[in-house]
Short mmCIF file of C-alpha atoms in Angstrom, two decimals:
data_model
loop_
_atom_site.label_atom_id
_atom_site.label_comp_id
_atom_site.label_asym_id
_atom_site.label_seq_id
_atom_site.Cartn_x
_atom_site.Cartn_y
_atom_site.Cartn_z
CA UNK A 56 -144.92 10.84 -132.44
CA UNK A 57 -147.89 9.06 -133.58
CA UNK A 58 -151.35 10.06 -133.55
CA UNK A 59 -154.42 7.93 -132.19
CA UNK A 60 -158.17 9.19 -132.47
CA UNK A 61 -160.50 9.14 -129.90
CA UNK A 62 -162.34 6.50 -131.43
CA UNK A 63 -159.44 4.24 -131.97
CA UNK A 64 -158.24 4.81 -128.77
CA UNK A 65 -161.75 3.81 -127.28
CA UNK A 66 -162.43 0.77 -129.30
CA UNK A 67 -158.67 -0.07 -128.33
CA UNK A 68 -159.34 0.18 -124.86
CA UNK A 69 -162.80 -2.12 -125.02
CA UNK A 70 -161.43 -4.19 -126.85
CA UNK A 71 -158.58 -5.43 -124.48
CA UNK A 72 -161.96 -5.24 -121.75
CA UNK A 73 -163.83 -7.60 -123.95
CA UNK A 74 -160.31 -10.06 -124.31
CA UNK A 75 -160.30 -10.25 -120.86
CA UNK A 76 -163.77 -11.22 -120.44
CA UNK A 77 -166.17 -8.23 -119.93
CA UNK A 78 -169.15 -7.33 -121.81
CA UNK A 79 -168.81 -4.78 -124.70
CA UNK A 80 -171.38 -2.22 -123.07
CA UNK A 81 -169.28 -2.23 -119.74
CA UNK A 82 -165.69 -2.42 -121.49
CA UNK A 83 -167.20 1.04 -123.77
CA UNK A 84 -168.24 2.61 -120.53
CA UNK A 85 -164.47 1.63 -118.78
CA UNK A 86 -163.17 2.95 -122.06
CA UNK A 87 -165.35 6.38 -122.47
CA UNK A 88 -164.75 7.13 -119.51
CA UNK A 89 -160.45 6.71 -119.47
CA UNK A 90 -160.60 8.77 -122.83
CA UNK A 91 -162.63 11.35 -121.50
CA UNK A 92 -160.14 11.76 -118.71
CA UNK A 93 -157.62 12.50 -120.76
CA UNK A 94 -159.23 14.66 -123.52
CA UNK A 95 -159.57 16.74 -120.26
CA UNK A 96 -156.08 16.80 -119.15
CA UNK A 97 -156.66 13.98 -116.49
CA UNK A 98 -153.80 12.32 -117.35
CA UNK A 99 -153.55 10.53 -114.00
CA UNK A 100 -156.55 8.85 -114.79
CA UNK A 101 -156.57 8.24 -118.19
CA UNK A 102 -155.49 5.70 -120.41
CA UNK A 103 -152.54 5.51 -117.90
CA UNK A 104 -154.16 3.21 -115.91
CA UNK A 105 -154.82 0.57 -118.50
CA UNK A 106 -151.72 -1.54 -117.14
CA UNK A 107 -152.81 -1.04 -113.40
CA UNK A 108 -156.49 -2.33 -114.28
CA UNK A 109 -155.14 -5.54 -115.95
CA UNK A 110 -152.97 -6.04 -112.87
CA UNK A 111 -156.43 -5.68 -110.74
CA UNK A 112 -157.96 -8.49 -113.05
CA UNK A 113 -155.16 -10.77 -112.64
CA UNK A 114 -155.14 -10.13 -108.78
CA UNK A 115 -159.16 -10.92 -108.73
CA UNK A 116 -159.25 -7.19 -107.21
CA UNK A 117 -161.32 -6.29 -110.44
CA UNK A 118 -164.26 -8.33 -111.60
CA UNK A 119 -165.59 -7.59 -115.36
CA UNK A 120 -168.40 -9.93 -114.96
CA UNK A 121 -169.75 -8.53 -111.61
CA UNK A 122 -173.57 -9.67 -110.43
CA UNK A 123 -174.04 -6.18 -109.34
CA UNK A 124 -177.70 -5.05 -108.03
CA UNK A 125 -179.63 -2.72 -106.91
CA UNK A 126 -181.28 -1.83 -103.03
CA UNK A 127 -183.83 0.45 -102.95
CA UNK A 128 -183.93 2.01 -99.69
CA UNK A 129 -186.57 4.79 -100.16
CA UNK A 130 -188.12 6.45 -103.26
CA UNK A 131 -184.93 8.63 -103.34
CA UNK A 132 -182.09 6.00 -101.82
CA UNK A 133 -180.56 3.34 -103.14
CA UNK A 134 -177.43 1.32 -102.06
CA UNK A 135 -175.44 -0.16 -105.65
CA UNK A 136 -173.98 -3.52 -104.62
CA UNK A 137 -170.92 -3.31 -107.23
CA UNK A 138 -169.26 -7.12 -106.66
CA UNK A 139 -165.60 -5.26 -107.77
CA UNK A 140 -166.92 -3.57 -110.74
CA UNK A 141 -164.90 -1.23 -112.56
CA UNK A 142 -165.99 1.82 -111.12
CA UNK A 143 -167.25 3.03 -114.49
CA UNK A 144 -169.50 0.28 -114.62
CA UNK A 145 -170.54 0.43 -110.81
CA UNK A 146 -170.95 3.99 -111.40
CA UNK A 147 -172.59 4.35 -115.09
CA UNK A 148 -175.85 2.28 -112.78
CA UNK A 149 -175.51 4.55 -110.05
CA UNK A 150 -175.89 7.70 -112.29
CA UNK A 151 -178.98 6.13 -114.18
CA UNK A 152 -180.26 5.29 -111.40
CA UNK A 153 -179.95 8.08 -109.80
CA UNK A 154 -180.74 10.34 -112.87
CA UNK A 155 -184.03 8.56 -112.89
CA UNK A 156 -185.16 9.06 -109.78
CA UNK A 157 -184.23 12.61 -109.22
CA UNK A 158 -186.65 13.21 -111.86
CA UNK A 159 -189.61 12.00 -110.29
CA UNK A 160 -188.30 12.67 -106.60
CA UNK A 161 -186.58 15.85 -107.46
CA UNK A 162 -183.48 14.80 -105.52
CA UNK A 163 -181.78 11.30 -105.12
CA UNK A 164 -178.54 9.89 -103.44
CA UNK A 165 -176.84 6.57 -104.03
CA UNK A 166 -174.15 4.37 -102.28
CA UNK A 167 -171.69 2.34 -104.02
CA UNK A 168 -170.57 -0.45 -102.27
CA UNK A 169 -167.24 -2.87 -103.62
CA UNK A 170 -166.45 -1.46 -106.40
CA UNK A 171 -162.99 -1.02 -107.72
CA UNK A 172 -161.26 2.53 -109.47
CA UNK A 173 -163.71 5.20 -110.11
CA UNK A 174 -161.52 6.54 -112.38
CA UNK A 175 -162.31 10.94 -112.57
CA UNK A 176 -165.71 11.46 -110.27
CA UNK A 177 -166.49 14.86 -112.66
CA UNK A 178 -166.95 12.07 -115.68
CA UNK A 179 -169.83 11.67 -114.05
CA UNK A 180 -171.07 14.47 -112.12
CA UNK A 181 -170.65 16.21 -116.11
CA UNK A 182 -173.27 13.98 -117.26
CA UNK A 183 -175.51 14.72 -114.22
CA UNK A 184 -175.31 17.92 -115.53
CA UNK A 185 -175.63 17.34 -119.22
CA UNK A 186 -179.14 15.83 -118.25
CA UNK A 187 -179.59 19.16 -116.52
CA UNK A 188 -179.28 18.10 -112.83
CA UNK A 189 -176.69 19.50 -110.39
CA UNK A 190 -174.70 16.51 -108.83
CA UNK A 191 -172.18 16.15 -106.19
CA UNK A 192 -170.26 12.70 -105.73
CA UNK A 193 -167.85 11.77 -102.91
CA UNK A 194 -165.45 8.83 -102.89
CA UNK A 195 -164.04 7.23 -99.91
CA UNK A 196 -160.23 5.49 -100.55
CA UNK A 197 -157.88 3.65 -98.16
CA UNK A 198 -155.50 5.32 -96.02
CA UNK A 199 -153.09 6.65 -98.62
CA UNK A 200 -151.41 10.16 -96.81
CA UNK A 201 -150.80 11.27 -93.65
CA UNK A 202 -152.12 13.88 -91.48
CA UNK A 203 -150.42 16.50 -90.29
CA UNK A 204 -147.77 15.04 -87.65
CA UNK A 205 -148.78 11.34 -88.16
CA UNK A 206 -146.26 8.51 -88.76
CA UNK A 207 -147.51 7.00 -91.46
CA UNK A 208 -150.44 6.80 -93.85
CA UNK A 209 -153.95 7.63 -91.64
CA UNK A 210 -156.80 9.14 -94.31
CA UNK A 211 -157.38 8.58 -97.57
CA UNK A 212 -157.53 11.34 -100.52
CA UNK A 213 -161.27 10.87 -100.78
CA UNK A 214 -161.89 13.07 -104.04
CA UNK A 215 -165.16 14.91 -104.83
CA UNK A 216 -166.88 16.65 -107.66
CA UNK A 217 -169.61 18.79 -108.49
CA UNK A 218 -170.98 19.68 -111.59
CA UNK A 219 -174.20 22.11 -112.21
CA UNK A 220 -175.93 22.81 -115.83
CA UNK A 221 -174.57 25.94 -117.37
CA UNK A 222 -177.01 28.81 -118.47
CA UNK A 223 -178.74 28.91 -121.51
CA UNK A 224 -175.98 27.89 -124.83
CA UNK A 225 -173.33 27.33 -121.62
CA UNK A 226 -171.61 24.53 -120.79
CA UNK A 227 -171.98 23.07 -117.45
CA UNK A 228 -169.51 24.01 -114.94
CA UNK A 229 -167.74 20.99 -113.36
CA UNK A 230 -165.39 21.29 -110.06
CA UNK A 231 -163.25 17.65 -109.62
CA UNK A 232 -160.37 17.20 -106.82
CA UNK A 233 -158.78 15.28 -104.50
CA UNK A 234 -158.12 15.99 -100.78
CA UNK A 235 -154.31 16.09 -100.88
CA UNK A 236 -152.03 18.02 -101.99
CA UNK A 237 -151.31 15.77 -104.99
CA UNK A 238 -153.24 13.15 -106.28
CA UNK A 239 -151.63 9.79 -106.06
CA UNK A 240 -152.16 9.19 -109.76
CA UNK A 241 -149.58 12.08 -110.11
CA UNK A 242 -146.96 10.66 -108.22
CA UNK A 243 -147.34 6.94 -109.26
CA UNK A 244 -147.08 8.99 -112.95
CA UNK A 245 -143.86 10.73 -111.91
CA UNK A 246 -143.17 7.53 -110.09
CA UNK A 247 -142.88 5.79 -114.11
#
């Protein structure tokens, strides 16, 4: 079996962003943040979903030249218009932004609107906490499971995380999970 670094599998993964047309900061963030997935055991949303992303850019699901911007709805709100990002992308402004003004505010929220795979929400609820912040993100998906009783697919697995700083010389502690019993990167996984 060979044996790929992190680095080469980052600059691997950009680079096949940049071929298909994004910008090298945004392909290193969609990249960063797939490695980081799996260097936690996140298989599901690793590097796995490489193929699946390329599919989205052929399908025009996935834009990796988005106009994305920015509505400030109060000192503390703001609404991330994401024109199909990769969620990375759509999300790497959201957590600046937000970062930012949580510092001056001493809390902040922002909504992501159109944006595409977020890819593991405690990638970025970690760096929230890295920058010494407790954060909690939420993610709304399409109907993928069913309720209890129900026919046929009714709510989505809407995942969440949280991550607050660790003490003094700790790391922070970071809590990331989907609604369902199994996430649906696990069974499209056992699915291959």
């Amino acid at each position: 079996m060979a044996s790929v670094s992190e680095g080469e599998l980052k600059r691997f993964i950009a680079d096949v962003f940049e071929r298909r047309g994004a910008a090298r900061a945004d392909a290193e963030k969609v990249a960063d943040a797939l490695v980081w997935a799996n260097l936690r055991g996140v298989d599901t949303h690793g590097i796995v979903r490489l193929p699946r992303y390329m599919e989205m850019v052929d399908q025009g699901i996935m834009n990796l030249q988005p106009a994305m911007s920015v509505e400030s709805r109060a000192a503390a709100g703001l609404i991330v218009h994401a024109d199909r990002a990769p969620g990375p992308v759509a999300l790497g402004l959201a957590l600046e932004q937000v970062i930012a003004r949580a510092k001056e505010q001493g809390v902040a929220l922002a909504l992501v609107s159109r944006m595409t795979h977020s890819g593991a929400l405690g990638y970025y609820t970690l760096k929230a906490a890295e920058a010494g912040m407790a954060c909690l993100a939420l993610n709304a998906t399409i109907p993928l499971m069913p309720y209890h009783g129900a026919a046929g697919a009714s709510v989505g697995t809407n995942p969440l995380a949280i991550a607050v700083p660790g003490g003094e010389g700790d790391n922070p502690l970071v809590f990331d999970m989907a609604t369902s019993v199994v996430s649906l990167g696990k069974l499209m996984q056992a699915r291959r």
